[in-house]
XYZ file of C-alpha atoms in Angstrom:
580
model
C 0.000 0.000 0.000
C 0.978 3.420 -0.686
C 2.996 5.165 2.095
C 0.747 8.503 1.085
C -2.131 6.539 2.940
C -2.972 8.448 6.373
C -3.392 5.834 9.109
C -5.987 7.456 11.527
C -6.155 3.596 12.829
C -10.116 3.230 12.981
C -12.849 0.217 11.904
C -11.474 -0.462 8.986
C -15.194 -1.520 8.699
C -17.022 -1.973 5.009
C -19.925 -2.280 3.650
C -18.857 -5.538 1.148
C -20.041 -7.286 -1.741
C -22.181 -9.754 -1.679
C -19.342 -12.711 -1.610
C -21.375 -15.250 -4.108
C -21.786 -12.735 -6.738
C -18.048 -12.316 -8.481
C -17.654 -15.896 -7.863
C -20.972 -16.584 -9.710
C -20.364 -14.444 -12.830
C -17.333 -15.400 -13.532
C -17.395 -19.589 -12.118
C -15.820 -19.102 -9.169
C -12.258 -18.530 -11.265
C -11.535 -14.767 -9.712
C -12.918 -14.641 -6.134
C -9.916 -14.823 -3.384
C -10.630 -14.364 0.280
C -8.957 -11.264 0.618
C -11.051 -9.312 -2.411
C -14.568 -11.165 -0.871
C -14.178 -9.379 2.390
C -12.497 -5.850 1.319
C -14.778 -4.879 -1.233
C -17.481 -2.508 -0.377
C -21.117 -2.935 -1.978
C -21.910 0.083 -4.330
C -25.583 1.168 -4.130
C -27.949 0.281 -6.882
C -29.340 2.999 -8.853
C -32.322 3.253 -11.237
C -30.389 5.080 -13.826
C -27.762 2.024 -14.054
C -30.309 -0.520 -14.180
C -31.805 1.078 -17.131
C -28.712 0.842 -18.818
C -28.829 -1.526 -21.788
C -25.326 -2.439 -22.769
C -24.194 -5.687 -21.438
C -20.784 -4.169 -20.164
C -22.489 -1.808 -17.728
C -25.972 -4.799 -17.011
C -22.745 -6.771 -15.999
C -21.175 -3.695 -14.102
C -24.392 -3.229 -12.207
C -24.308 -7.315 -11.769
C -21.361 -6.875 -9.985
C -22.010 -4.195 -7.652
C -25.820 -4.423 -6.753
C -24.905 -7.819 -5.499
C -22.959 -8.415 -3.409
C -5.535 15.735 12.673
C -4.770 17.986 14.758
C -5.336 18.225 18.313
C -7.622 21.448 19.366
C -6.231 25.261 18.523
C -6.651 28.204 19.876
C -9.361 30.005 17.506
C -8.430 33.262 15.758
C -9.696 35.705 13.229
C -9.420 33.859 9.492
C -6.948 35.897 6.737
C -9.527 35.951 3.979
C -6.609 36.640 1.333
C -4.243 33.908 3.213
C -7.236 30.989 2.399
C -8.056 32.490 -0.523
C -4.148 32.105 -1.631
C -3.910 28.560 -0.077
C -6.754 27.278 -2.074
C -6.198 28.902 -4.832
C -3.863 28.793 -7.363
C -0.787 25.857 -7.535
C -3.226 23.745 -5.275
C -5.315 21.366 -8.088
C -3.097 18.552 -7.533
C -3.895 19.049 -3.587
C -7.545 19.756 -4.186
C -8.610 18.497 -6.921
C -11.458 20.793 -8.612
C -12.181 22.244 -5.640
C -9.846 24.925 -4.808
C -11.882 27.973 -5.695
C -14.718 26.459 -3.606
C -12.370 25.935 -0.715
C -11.652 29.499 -1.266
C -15.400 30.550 -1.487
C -15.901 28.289 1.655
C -12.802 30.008 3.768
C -14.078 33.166 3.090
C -17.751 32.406 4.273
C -16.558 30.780 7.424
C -14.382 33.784 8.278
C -17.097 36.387 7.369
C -19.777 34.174 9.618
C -17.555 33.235 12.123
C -19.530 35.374 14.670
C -22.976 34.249 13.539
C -25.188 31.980 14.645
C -25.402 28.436 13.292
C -29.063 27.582 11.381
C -30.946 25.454 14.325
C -31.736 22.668 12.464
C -27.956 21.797 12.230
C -27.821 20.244 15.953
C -31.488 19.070 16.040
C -34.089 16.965 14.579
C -37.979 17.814 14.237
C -38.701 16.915 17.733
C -42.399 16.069 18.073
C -42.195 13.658 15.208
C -38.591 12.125 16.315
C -39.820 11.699 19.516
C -43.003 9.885 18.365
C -41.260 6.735 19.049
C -39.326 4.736 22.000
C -37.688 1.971 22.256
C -39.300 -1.366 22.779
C -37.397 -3.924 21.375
C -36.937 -5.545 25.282
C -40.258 -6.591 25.466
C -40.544 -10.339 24.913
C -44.499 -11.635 23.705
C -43.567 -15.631 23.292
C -42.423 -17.769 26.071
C -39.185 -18.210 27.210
C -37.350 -20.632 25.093
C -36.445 -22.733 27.953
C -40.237 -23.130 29.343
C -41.436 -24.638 25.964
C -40.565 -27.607 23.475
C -38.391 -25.059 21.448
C -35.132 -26.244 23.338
C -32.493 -25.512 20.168
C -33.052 -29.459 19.704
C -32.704 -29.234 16.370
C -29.121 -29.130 16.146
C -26.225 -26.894 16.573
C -25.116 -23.597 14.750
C -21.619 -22.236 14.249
C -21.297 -18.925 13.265
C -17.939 -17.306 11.378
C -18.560 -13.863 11.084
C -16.563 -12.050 8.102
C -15.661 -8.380 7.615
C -14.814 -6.001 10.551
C -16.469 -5.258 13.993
C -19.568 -3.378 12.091
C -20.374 -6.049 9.861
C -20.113 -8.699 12.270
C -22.486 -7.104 14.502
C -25.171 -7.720 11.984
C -24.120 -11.300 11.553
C -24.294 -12.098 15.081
C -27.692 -10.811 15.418
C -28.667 -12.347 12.115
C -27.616 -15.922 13.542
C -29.527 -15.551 16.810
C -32.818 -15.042 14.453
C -31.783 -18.131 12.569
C -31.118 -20.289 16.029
C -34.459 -19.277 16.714
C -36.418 -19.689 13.322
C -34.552 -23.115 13.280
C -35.095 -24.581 16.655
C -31.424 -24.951 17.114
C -28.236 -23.914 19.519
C -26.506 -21.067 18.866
C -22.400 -21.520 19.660
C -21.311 -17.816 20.774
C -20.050 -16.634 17.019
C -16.477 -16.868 16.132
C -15.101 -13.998 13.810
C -13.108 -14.661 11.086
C -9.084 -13.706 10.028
C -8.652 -11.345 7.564
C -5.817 -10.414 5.777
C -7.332 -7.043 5.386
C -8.301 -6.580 8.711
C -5.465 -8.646 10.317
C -7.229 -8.476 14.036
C -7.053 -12.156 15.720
C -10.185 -10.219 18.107
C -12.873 -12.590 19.324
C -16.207 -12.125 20.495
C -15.326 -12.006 24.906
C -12.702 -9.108 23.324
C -15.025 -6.578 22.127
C -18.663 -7.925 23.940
C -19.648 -8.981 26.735
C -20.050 -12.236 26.889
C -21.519 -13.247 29.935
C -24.628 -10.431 29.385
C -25.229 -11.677 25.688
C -25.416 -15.166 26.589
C -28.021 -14.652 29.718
C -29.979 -11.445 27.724
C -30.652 -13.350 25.219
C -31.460 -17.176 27.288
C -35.288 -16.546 27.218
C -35.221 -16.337 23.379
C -32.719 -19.256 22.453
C -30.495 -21.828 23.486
C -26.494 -20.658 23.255
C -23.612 -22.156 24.398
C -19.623 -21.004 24.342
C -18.340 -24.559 22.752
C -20.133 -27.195 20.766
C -20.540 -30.419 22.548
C -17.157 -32.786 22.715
C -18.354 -35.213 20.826
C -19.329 -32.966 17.705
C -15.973 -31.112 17.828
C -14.438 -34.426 16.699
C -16.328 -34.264 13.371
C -14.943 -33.335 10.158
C -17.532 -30.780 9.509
C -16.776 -29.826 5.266
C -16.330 -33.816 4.769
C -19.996 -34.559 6.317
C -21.561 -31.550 4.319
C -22.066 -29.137 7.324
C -19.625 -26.570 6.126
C -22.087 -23.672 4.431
C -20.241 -20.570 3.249
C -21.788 -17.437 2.035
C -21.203 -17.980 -1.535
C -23.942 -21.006 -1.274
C -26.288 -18.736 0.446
C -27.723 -15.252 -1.754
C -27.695 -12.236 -0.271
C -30.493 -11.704 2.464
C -32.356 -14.995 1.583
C -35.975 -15.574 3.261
C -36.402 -17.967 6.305
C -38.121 -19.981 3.530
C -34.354 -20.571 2.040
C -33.050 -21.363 5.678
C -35.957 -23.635 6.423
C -35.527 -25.609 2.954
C -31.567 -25.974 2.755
C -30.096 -26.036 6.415
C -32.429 -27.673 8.564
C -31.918 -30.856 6.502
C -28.235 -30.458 7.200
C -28.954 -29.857 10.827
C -30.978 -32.922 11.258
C -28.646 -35.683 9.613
C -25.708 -34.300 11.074
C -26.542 -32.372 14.777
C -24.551 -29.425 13.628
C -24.025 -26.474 10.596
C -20.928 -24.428 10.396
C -21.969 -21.305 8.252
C -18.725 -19.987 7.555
C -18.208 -16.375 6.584
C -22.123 -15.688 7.440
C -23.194 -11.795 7.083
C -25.811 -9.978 5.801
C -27.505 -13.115 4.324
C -31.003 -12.847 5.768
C -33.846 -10.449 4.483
C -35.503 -7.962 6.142
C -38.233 -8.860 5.272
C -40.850 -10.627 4.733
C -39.788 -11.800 8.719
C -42.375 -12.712 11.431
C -43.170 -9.713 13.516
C -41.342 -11.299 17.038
C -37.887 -12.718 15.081
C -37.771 -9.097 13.861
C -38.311 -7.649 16.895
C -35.582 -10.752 18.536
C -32.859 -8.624 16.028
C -33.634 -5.507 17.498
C -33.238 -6.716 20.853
C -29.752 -8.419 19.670
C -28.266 -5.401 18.544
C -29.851 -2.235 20.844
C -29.626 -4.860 24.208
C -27.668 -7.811 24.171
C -24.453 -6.440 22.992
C -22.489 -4.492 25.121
C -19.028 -3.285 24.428
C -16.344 -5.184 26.647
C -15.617 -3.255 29.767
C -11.798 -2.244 28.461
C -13.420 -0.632 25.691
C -16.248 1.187 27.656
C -13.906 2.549 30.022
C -12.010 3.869 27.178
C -14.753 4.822 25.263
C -16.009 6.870 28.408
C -12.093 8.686 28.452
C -12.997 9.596 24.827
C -16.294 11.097 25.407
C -14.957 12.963 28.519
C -11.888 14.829 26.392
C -14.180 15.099 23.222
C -16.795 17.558 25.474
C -13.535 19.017 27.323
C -15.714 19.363 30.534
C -15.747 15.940 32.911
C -18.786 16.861 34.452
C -21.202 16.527 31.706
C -22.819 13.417 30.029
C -24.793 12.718 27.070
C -28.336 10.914 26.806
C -26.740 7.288 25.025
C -23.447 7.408 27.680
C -25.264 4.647 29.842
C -26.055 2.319 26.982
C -22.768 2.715 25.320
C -20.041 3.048 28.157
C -22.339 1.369 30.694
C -21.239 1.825 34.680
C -18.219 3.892 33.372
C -20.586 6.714 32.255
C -20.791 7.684 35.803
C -16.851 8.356 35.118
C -17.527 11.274 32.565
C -19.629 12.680 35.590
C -16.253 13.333 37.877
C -14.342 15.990 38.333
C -16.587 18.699 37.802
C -15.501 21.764 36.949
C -17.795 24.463 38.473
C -21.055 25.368 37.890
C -20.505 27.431 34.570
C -18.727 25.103 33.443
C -20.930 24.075 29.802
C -20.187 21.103 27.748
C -18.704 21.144 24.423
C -21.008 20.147 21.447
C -19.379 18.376 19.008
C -19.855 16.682 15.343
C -18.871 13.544 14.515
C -18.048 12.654 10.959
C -17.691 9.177 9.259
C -14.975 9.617 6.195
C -15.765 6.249 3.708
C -12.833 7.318 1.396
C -10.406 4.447 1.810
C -8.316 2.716 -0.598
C -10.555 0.076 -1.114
C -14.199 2.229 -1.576
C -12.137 4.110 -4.065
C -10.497 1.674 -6.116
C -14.064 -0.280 -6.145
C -16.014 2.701 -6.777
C -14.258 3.140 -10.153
C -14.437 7.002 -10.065
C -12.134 9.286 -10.340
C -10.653 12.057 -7.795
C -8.556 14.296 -9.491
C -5.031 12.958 -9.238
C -4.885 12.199 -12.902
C -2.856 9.403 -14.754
C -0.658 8.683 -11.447
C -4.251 7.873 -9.443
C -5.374 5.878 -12.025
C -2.410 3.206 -12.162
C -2.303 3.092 -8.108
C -6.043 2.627 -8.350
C -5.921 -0.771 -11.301
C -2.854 -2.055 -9.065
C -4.785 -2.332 -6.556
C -7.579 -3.291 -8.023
C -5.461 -6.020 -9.723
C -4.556 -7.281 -6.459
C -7.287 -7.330 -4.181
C -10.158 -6.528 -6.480
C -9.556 -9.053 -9.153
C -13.002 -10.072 -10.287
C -13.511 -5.680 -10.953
C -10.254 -5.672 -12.715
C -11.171 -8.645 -15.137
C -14.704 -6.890 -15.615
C -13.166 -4.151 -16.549
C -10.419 -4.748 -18.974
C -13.556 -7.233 -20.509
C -16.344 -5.412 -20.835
C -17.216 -1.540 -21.445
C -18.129 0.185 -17.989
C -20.484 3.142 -17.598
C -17.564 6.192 -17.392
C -16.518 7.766 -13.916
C -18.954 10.967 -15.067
C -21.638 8.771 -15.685
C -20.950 6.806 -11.885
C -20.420 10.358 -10.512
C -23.369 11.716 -11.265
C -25.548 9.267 -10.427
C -24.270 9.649 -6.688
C -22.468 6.537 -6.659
C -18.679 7.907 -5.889
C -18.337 8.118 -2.172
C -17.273 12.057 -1.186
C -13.946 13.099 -0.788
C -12.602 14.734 1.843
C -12.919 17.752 -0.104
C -16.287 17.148 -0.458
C -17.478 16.773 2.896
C -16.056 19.874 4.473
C -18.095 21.739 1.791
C -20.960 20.075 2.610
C -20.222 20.681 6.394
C -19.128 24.791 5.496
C -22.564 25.192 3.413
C -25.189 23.677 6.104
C -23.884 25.875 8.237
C -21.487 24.834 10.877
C -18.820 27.717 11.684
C -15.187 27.244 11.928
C -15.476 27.001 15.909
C -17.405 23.455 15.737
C -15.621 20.826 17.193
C -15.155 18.058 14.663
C -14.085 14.283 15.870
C -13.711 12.450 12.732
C -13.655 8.794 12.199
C -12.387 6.703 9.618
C -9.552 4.106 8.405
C -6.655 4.711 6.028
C -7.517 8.306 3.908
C -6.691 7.338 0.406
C -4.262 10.225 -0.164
C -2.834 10.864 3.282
C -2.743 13.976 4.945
C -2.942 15.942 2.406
C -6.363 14.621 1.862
C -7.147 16.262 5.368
C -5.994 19.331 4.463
C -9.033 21.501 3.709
C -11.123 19.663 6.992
C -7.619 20.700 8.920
C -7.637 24.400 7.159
C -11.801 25.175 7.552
C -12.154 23.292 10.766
C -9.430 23.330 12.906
C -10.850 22.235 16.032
C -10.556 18.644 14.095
C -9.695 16.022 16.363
C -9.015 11.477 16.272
C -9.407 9.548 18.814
C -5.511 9.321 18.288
C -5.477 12.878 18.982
C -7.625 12.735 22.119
C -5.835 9.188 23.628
C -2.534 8.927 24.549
C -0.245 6.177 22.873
C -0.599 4.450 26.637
C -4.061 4.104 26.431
C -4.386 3.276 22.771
C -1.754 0.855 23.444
C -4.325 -2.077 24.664
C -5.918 -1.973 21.167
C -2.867 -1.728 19.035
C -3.193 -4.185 16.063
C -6.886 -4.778 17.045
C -9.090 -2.477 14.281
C -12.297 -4.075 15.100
C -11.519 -2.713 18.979
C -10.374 0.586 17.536
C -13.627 1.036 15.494
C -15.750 0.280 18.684
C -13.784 3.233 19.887
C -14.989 5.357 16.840
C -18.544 3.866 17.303
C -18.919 5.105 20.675
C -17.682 8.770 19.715
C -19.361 9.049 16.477
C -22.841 7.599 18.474
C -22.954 9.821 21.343
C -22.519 12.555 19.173
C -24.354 15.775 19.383
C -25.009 15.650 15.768
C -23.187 13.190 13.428
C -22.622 12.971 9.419
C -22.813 10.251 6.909
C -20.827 10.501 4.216
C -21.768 7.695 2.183
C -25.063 5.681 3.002
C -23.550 2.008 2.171
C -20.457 2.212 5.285
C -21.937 -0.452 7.714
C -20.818 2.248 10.830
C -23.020 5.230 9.924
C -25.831 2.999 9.713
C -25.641 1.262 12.947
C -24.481 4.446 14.007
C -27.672 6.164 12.481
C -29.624 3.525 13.769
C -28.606 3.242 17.799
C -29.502 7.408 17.699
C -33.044 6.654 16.495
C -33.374 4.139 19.208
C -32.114 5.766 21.802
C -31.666 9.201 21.295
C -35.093 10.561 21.896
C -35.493 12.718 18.643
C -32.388 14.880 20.120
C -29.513 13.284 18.190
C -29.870 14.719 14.699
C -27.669 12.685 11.720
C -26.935 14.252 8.687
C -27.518 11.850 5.758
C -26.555 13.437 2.330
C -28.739 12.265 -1.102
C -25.025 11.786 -3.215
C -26.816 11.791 -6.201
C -28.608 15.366 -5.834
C -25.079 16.576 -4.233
C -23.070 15.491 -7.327
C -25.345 17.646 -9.772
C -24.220 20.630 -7.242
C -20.824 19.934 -7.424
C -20.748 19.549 -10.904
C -20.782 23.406 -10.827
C -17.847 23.900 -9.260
C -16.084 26.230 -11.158
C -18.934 28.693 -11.635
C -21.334 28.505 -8.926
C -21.747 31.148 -6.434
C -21.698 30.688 -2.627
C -24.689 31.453 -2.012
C -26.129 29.598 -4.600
C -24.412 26.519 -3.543
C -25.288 26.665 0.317
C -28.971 27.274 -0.722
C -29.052 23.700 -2.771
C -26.899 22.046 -0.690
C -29.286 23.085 2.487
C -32.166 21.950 0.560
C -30.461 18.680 -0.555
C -29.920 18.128 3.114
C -33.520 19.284 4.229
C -34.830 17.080 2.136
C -33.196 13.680 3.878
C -34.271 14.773 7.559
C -37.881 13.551 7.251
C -39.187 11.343 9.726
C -40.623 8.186 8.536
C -40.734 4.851 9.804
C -39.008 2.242 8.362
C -39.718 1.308 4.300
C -40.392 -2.458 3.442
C -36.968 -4.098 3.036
C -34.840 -1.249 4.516
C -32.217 -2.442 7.404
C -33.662 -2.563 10.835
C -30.496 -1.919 11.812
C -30.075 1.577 10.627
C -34.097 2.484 10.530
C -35.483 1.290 13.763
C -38.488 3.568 13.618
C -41.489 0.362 13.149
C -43.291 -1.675 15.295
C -40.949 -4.732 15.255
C -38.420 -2.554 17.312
C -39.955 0.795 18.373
C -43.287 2.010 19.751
C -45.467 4.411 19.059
C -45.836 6.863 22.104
C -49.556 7.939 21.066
């Protein structure tokens, strides 16, 4: 990898293909381990599947499936960041240096101005319209009845990092109960990409998962002795996620693997993820993944206790504490409450911001961010390597261009990008920004204009000393639990592309427990791109007004659409109640 890549050592966590699909297209010939679990799933778009030319049908086949620590603040030189952004900076910037200019100059000129209201709110009667429910159990204890888990036992290998595995594990514990079988406490698998040997006892609790979740199914820590004796893949029980489509139906689940758990007592589903639907699901196993991922799992004490240090330096003043502390940080949320510092002492509000703009989204995304011919061969080297199944499609087949992928919204946002977005809505050049993400594709440079427009920008790297990072060194799935907890108990926090697997759960634990006071900024890409597309002509003015409205236009409140994650939109009657 490039030594230009910034390590801000974070999840590492993406939202990937659907494993079965590459290997399907092309036989099986091109899909390696290490290109299955890096490669993040591109959103499906209406425009591309209109497209009639089989190189971009096959194109769409192959996606739809599958730092600086805190400054003093001071008056901005509106000729210095006009100069810095300006000319001599396009191989820094990209396109966007007279907009970083236009930006610099609006922050400086509304420095002293108050911030639109909307920005650190949501609309509060209908946010608050729901609460959380997902705790309350309407079938019998699974140990009172005949459904014992007698059916057989499950193993569970979770792929990915910490965010995707999350949804496997609560995806399994619906399938131990649809099945009738015994859940073994999930394993996680080794990745070459994410090269973190982390189990579950080292980032959950283990102990409160198992006993939360006893009145809904049968778990255990180790399968019986006598079935860990078996040859599992020379019996049949092996299942990996290329023999199982992308969120299948209970239907599939009852047809294919409770034969396999009835001749042979066990099922090893190796690599499992996101492979069961939303829907159509039976109103109380919905509800049973709720109450998986809002209540069973709890962050291992190391990392709450951490996680409760972050919080603490991120608001500056120890004697303050946010309305999701308790749930995330647990009994160490009382810590944050220490050391007060006087009466007038006032927190510090702060934004948290997901950057999806790694290597890997990029090279997959098959766009193109400004760094000409040299970006391009870095980009098919890598793709060559770790995306091989993209790299055949490509040299084979004729793709829809990078314009045509930009404007459809499909290009996740640069750094670049994102502090616009951030400068036009309206936050001023005092916010406090923690900012979350793995390896910037483009190093620091790439932080540059976030640095330059925002520079009370902080990491968790910034906010923890190497001492107390030092427990999680090498361990990225432990490291993005760190990032989860700041970017959750956020006072506002912003997406900045909707497929990353963090800023949904993210999105998701806010709506459940945030009481309609934890606002999340969730950008339509596709109605941003046609902004941006105007770069080099468009006024200020004109651009905040269209990228507010963009923006407006996302904060609705709705409950949850047929088919939409659970996960991310907990607002329906599976997981939340109605408070009318």
């Amino acid at each position: 990898m490039s030594s230009n890549h910034l390590l801000i050592e974070s999840d590492k966590e993406h939202e990937t293909l659907d494993r079965s699909s590459a290997s399907n297209f092309f036989s099986g010939s091109l899909s390696t381990p290490s290109s299955r679990q890096s490669s993040p799933r591109m959103e499906p778009s209406r425009f591309l599947k209109k497209m009639k030319r089989k190189g971009e049908k096959a194109w769409l086949q192959y996606h739809g499936r599958k730092t600086n620590a805190f400054v003093n603040s001071s008056s901005v030189s509106v000729k210095k960041e006009l100069k810095k952004f300006g000319k001599g900076k396009r191989s820094q910037y990209g396109v966007y240096g007279r907009m970083l200019a236009l930006a610099a100059h609006a922050l400086a000129e509304g420095q002293n101005k108050r911030e639109p209201k909307d920005l650190w709110r949501e609309p509060v009667v209908p946010a608050s319209a729901w609460m959380p429910c997902a705790d309350q159990r309407n079938w019998e204890p699974s140990g009172e009845t005949p459904l014992r888990g007698n059916n057989g036992y499950i193993l569970v290998t979770a792929n990915g990092g910490m965010n995707q595995q999350r949804v496997a594990i609560c995806n399994a514990v619906v399938l131990a109960r649809l099945l009738n079988a015994t859940l073994v406490v999930p394993k996680f698998m080794y990745s070459s990409v994410w090269r973190d040997v982390s189990q579950f006892s080292d980032i959950y609790q283990e102990e409160h998962f198992i006993n939360y979740l006893t009145p809904d199914i049968r778990m255990v820590k180790e399968l019986p002795n006598k079935l860990q004796s078996l040859d599992l893949e020379a019996i049949g029980s092996v299942v990996t996620d290329v023999d199982i489509p992308k969120e299948s139906k209970p239907s599939f689940y009852l047809k294919n693997i409770i034969p396999i758990l009835l001749r042979n007592g066990v099922v090893h589903l190796l690599g499992f993820g996101n492979r069961l639907a939303f829907d159509p699901i039976p109103f109380q196993l919905q509800r049973l993944r709720c109450r998986c991922n809002f209540h069973a799992l709890q962050f291992a004490p190391k990392i709450q206790e951490t996680g409760a240090l972050l919080l603490r330096r991120l608001r500056k003043h120890e004697g303050h504490s946010g309305p999701l502390d308790h749930y995330l940080v647990g009994p160490y949320a009382d810590s944050i409450m220490k050391e007060k510092r006087g009466q007038s002492a006032k927190a510090s509000r702060y934004l948290a911001i997901h950057l999806r703009f790694e290597i890997d989204m990029v090279a997959h995304s098959l766009c193109e961010f400004g760094g000409g011919e040299e970006e391009r061969q870095e980009l098919e080297k890598y793709r060559e390597i770790h995306l091989p199944a993209l790299a055949h499609l490509k040299k084979t087949t004729k793709l829809p261009s990078p314009a045509e992928i930009r404007s459809e919204g499909l290009c996740p946002l640069t750094p670049e990008e994102a502090v616009l977005m951030l400068a036009a809505l309206g936050f001023n050049r005092k916010t406090h920004v923690f900012v979350a993400g793995a390896q910037i594709y483009g190093g620091t440079r790439r932080l540059g204009a976030l640095n330059s427009l925002y520079p009370y920008l902080v990491t968790k790297e910034n906010l923890l000393s190497a001492t107390e990072l030092e427990p999680f060194k090498n361990f990225s799935s432990q490291l993005a639990a760190l990032d989860f907890i700041g970017c959750t108990a956020a006072n506002a926090f912003a997406m900045t592309d909707s497929g990353s697997q963090l800023s949904s759960l993210v999105s998701g634990y806010r709506i459940y427990y945030g009481g309609g006071k934890m606002p999340t900024i969730r950008p339509n890409k596709r109605r941003l791109a046609a902004i941006f597309v105007k770069n080099s002509t468009i006024e200020w003015k004109v651009f905040e007004q269209r990228v507010r409205k963009a923006v407006r236009q996302t904060k609705h409140i709705q409950s949850r659409s047929k088919g939409r994650s659970v996960y991310r939109y907990p607002r329906c009657k599976e997981c939340m109640c109605p408070t009318d």
